[in-house]
Coordinates of C-alpha atoms in Angstrom, one line a residue:
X144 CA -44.9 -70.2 134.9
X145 CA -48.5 -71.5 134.2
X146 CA -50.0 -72.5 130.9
X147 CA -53.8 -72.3 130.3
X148 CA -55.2 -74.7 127.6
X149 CA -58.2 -73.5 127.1
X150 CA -60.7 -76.1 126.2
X151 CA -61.7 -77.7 130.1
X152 CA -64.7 -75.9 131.1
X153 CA -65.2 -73.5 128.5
X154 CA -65.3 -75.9 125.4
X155 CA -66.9 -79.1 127.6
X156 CA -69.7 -78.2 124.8
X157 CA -67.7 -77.5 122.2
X158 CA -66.5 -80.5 119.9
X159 CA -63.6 -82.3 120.1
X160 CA -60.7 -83.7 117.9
X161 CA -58.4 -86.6 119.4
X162 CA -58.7 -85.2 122.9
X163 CA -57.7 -81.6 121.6
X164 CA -59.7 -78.7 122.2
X165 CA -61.3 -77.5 119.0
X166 CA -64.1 -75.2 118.0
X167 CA -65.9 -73.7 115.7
X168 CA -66.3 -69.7 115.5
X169 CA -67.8 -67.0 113.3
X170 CA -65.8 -64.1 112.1
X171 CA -67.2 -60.8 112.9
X172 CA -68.4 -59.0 109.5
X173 CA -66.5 -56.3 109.8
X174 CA -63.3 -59.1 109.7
X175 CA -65.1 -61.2 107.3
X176 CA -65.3 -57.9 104.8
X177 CA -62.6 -56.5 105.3
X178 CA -60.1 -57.4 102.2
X179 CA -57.6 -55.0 101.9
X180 CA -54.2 -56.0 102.3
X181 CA -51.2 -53.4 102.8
X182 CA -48.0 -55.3 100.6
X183 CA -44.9 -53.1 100.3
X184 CA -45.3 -49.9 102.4
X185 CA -43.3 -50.5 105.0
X186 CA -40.5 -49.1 103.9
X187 CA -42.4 -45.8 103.0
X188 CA -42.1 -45.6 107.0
X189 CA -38.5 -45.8 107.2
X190 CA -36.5 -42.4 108.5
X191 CA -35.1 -40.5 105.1
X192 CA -31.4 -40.2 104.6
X193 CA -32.0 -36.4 105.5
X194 CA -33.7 -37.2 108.4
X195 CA -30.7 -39.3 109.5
X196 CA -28.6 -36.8 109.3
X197 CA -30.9 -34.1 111.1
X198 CA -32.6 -36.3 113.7
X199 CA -34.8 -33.1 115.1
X200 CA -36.5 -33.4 111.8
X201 CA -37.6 -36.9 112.3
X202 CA -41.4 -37.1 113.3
X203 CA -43.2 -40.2 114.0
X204 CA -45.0 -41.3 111.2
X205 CA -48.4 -42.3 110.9
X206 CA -48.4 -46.2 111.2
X207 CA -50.9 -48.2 108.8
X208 CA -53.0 -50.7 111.1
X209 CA -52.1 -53.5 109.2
X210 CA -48.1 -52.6 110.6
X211 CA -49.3 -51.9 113.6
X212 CA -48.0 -55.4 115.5
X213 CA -44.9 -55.6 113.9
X214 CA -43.8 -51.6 114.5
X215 CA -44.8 -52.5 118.3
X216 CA -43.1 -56.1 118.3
X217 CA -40.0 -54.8 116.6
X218 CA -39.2 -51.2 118.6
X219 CA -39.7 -53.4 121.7
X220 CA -38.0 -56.8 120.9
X221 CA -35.8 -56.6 117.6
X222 CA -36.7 -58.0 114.4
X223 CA -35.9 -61.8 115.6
X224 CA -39.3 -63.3 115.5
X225 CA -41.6 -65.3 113.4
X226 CA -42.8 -64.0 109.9
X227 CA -46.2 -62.2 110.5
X228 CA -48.1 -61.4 107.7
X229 CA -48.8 -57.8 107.3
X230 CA -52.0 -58.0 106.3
X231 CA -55.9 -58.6 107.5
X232 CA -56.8 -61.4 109.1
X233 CA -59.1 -62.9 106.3
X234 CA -55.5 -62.6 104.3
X235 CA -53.7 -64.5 106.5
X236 CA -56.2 -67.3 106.4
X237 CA -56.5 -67.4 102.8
X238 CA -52.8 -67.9 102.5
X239 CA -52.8 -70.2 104.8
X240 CA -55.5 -72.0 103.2
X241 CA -53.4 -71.5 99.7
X242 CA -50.3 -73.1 101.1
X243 CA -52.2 -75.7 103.1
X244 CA -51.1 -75.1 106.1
X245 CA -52.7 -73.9 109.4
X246 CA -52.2 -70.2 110.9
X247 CA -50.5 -69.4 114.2
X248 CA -52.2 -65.6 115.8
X249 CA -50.6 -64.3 118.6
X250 CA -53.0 -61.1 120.5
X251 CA -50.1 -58.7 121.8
X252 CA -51.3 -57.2 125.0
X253 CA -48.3 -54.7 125.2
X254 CA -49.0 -53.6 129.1
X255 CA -49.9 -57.2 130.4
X256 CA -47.0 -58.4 133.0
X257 CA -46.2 -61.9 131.4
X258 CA -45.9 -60.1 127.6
X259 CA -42.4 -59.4 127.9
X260 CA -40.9 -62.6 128.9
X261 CA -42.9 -64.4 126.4
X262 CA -42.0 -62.1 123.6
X263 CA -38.5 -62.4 124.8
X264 CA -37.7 -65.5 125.7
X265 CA -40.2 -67.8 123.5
X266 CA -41.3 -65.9 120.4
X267 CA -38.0 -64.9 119.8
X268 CA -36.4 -68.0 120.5
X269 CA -34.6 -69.6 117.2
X270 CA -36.4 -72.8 117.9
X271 CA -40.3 -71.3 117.9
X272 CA -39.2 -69.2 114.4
X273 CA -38.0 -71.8 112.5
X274 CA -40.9 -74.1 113.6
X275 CA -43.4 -71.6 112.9
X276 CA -41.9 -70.5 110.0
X277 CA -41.8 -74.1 108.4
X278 CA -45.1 -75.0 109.4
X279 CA -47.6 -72.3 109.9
X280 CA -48.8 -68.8 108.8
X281 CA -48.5 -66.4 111.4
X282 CA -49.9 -63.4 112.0
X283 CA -50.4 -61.0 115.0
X284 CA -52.3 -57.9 115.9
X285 CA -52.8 -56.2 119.1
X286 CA -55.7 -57.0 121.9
X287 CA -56.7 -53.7 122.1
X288 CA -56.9 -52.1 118.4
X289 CA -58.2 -52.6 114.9
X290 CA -58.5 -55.9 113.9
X291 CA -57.0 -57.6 117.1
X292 CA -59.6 -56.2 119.0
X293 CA -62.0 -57.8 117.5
X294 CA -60.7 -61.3 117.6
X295 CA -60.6 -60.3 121.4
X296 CA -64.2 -59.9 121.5
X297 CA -65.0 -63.0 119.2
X298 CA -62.5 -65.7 120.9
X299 CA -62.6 -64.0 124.5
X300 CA -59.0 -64.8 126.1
X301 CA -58.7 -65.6 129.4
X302 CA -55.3 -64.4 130.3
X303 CA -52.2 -63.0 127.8
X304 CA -50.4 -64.1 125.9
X305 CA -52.8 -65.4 123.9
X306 CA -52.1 -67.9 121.1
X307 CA -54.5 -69.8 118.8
X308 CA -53.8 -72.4 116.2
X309 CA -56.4 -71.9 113.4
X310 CA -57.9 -74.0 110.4
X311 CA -59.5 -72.3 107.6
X312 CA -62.8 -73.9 106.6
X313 CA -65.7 -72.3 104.5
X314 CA -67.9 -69.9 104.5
X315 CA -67.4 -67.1 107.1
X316 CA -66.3 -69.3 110.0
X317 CA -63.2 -70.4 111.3
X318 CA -61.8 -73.9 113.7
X319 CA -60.0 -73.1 116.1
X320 CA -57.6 -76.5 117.0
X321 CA -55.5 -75.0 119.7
X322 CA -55.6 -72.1 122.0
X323 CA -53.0 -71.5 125.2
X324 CA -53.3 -68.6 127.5
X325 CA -50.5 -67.3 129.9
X326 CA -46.6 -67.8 129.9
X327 CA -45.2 -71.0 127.8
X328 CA -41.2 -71.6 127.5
X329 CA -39.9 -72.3 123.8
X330 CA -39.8 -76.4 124.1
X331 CA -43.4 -76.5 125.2
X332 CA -44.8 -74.3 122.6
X333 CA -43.2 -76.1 120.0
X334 CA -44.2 -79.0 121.5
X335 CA -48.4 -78.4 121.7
X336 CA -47.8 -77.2 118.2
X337 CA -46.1 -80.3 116.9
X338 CA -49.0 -82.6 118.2
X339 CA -52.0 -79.8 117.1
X340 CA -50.2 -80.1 113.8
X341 CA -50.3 -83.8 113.8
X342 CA -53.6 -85.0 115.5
X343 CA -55.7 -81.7 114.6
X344 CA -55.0 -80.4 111.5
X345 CA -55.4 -84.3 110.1
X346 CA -58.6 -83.9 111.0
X347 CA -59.7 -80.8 109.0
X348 CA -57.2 -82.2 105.9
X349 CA -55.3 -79.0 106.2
X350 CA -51.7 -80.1 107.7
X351 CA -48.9 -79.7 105.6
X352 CA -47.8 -83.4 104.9
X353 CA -52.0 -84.5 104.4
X354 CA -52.1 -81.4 101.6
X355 CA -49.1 -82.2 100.2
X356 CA -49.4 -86.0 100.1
X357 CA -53.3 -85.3 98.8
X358 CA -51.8 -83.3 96.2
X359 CA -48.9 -85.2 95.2
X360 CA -51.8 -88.2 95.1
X361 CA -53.8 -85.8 92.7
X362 CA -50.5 -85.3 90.7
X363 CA -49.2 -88.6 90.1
X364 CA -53.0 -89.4 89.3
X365 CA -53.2 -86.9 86.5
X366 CA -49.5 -87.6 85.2
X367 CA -50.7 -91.5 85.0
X368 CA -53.6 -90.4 83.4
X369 CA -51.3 -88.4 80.7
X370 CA -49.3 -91.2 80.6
X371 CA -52.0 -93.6 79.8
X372 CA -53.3 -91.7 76.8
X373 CA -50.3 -90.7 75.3
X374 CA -49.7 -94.4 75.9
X375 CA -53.0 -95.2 73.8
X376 CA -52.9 -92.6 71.4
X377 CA -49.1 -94.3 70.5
X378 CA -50.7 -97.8 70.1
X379 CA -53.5 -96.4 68.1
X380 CA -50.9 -94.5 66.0
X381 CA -48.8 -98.0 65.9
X382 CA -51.5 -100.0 64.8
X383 CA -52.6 -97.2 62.1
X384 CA -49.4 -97.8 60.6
X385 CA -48.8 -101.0 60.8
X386 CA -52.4 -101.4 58.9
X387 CA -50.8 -98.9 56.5
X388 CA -47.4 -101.1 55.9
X389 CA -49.8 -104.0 55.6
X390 CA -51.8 -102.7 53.4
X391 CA -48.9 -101.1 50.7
X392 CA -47.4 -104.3 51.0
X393 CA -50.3 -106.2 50.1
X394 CA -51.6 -104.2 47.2
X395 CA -47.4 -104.2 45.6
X396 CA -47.2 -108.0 46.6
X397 CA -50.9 -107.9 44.1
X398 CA -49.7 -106.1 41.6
X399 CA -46.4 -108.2 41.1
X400 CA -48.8 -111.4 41.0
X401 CA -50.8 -109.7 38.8
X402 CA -47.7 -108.8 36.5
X403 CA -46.7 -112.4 37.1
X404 CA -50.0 -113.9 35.6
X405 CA -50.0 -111.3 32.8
X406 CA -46.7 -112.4 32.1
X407 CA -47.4 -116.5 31.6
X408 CA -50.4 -115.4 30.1
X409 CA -48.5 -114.0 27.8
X410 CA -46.2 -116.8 27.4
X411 CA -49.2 -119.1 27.1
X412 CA -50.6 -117.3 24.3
X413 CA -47.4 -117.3 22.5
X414 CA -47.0 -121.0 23.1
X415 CA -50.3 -121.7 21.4
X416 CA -49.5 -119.1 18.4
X417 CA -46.0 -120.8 18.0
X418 CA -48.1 -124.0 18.3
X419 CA -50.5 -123.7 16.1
X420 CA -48.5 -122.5 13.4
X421 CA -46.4 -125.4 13.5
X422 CA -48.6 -128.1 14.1
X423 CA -52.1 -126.9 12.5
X424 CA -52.2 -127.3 8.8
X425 CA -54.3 -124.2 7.0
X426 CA -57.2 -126.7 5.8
X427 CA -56.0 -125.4 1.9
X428 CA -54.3 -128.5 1.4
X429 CA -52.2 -127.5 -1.5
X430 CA -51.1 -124.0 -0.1
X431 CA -49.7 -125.5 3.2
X432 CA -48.1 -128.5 1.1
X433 CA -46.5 -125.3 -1.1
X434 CA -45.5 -123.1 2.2
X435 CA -43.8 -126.3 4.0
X436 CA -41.5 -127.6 0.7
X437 CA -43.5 -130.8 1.3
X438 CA -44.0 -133.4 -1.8
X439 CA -47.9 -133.9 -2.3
X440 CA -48.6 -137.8 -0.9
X441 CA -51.1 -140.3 -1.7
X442 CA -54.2 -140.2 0.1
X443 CA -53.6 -144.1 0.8
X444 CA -49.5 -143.7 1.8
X445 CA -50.6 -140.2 4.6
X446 CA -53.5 -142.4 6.1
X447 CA -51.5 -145.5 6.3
X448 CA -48.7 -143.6 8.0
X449 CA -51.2 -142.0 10.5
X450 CA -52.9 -144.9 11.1
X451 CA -49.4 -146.4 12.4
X452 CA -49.0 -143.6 13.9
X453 CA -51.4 -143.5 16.1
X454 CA -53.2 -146.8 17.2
X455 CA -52.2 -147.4 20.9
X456 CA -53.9 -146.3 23.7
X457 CA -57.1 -145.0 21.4
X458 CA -60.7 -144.7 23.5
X459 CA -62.3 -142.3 21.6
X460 CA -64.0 -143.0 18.1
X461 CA -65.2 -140.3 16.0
X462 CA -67.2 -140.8 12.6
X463 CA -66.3 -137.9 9.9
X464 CA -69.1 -137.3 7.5
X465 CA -68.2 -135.3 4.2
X466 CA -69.7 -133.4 1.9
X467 CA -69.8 -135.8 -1.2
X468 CA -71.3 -138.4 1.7
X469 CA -68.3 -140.2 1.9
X470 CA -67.7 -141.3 6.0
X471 CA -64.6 -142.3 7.5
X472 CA -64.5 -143.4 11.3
X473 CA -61.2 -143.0 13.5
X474 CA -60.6 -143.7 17.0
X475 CA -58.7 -140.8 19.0
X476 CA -57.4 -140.5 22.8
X477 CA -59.3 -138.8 24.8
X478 CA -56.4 -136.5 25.7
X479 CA -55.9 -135.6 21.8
X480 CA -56.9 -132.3 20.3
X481 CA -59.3 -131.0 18.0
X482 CA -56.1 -130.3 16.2
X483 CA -55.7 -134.6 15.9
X484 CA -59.2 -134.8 14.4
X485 CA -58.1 -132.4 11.2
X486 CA -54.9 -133.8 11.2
X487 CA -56.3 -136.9 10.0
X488 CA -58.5 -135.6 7.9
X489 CA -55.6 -133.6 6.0
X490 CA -53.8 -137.2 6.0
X491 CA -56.5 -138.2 4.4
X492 CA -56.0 -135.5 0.8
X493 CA -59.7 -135.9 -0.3
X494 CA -60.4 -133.8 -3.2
X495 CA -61.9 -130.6 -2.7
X496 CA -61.4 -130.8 0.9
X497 CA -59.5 -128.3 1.5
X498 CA -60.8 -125.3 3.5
X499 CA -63.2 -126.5 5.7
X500 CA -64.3 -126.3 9.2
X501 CA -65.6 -129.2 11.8
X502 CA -69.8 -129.4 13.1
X503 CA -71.7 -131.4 15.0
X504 CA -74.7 -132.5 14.2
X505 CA -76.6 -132.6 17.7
X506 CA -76.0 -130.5 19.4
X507 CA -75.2 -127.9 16.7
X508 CA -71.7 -126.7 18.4
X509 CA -68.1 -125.4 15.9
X510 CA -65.0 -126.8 16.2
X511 CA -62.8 -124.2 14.2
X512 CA -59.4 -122.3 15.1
X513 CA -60.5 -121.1 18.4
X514 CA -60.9 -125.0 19.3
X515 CA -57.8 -126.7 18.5
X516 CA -56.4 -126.7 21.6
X517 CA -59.0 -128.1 23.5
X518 CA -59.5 -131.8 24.4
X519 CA -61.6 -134.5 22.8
X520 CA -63.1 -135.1 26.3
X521 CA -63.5 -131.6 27.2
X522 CA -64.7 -130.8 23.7
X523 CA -67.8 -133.4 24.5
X524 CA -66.6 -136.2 21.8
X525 CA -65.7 -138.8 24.5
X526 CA -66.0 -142.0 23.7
X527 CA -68.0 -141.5 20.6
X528 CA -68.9 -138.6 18.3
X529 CA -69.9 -137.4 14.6
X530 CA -68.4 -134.4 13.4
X531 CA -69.9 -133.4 9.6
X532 CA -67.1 -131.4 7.4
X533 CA -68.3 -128.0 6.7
X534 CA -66.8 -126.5 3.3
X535 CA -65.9 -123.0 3.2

């Protein structure tokens, strides 16, 4: 047997692909417009149940071009062989460009003397089908009809059988990797195949594993770029609520310190109230003597007693003017109240002092209710003051 590789002399000007012949070829407009594809119509071409029975009725049946190959192939050499594509040629191409994979085209020259053996012996050899099927897109037309005559006139075969490996690229051209002329066993073909596959097709990025891998590249890209922003849009989503928890609990922790200083506020208010209406004497003399059950002293015994009361640790003198003009001085803490200052003057029981309220002179500033519980220092009377005794 002899093999012809084209690609020696005939491609020397053509380019080149890893030592592989390879070229470059533009399709014929009649191929390149031609887009109508035959799909399910071969079995309108299958004998009738009638015609079965009455085999003088059956009558060959006009056969659609696109059938033509196979209807030949098949009637010849059985129905073992690769799966061609009933269809055009531009079809073929564009599935194979769909699936990514390159196209396999056989030219059937049904009268040429080494068709037989090849159709016999290699493409109907369970090896070349389940390579081809795996790994290509075949399809097949004959040399000297329709469609496979014009491939004959556009690629220009030396010898038959004629086989071409094929690469889809765009516009109205095609690359064609791999052609072999003449009688090839089973082994071989699979063989050139294989390395076309492998050293060709890697070069036009349409073999099987580069389109799948670029694809499965382009997949796991775009499911880590899902992944990534559902990944963000669940840490924005955290942090929102987390801001949100922060923020509830800060405004209830607020509102129960809020309730919390109401509540001493409260307290303290009621502590002053209870406060002042125990310790603060009404300046009416007489009517808080009455209220308390208390016996009515001398102004001599109540000073005395205060006096003794309250003479250690005393840094703070105050001079009490009255109305009549009668002054008394007294020296305070610092740290006693405004409360201490009318105190004494009740422990004094002047007449006609009775309801009165406290005034200094310069600057003019009252010392009444609202006062009592502040301090001699913070009231400004530290370490010496004169407070004038304002009837009311």
């Amino acid at each position: 047997m002899s093999l012809t590789i084209r690609g020696s002399a005939k491609a020397r000007d053509q380019p080149s692909c890893n030592g592989f012949f390879c070229r470059m070829v533009c399709l014929p407009k009649c191929i390149f417009g031609g887009f109508s594809r035959v799909t399910g119509r071969r079995n309108q071409y299958q004998p009738s149940e009638l015609q079965l029975q009455h085999p003088q009725l059956l009558q060959p049946p006009a056969v659609p071009e696109d059938w033509a190959f196979l209807v030949s192939f098949e009637q010849q050499y059985g129905t073992t062989h690769p799966f061609f594509y009933a269809c055009s040629f531009m079809q073929a191409l564009k599935i194979a460009e769909d699936e990514h994979k390159l196209m396999f085209m056989y030219l059937h020259s049904p009268e040429h003397p080494f068709t037989p053996s090849f159709c016999s012996r290699t493409l109907s050899s369970e090896l070349v089908v389940q390579f081809l099927d795996a790994n290509f897109v075949c399809w097949g037309a004959i040399a000297d009809r329709g469609e496979g005559l014009q491939m004959a006139a556009t690629l220009q075969p030396a010898s038959f059988p004629f086989c071409a490996v094929i690469a889809p690229v765009a516009g109205n051209n095609m690359a064609v990797l791999q052609q072999m002329e003449g009688p090839i066993d089973p082994a071989e073909l699979v063989e050139i195949l294989q390395r076309t596959m492998e050293e060709q097709g890697s070069a036009f990025g349409t073999t099987v594993r580069g389109r799948e891998e670029e694809h499965m590249r382009a997949r796991i890209k775009e499911e880590e770029r899902i992944k990534a922003r559902a990944k963000e849009q669940e840490k924005l989503r955290a942090d929102r609520q987390l801001r949100e928890e922060q923020d509830a609990a800060y405004f209830v922790a607020l509102q129960r310190d809020q309730e919390k200083e109401n509540l001493r506020n409260a307290r303290a208010q009621k502590s002053i109230e209870a406060s002042n209406q125990t310790n603060y004497q009404n300046p009416g003399q007489m009517h808080r003597e009455k209220q308390l059950g208390k016996p009515r002293q001398s102004s001599s015994v109540g000073e005395a007693q205060y006096k003794e009361t309250t003479t250690h640790g005393k840094d703070t003198q105050i001079l009490i003017r009255f109305p009549g003009g009668e002054r008394r001085e007294h020296n305070f803490s610092c740290i006693d109240k405004i409360l201490s200052i009318y105190r004494y003057i009740d422990s004094l029981g002047l007449p006609g002092i009775a309801n009165y309220r406290l005034i200094s002179s310069f600057p003019r500033r009252l010392y009444s209710f609202d006062q009592m519980g502040m301090t001699l220092k913070d009231a400004g009377l530290h370490p010496r003051a004169s407070l004038f005794v304002e009837l009311l």
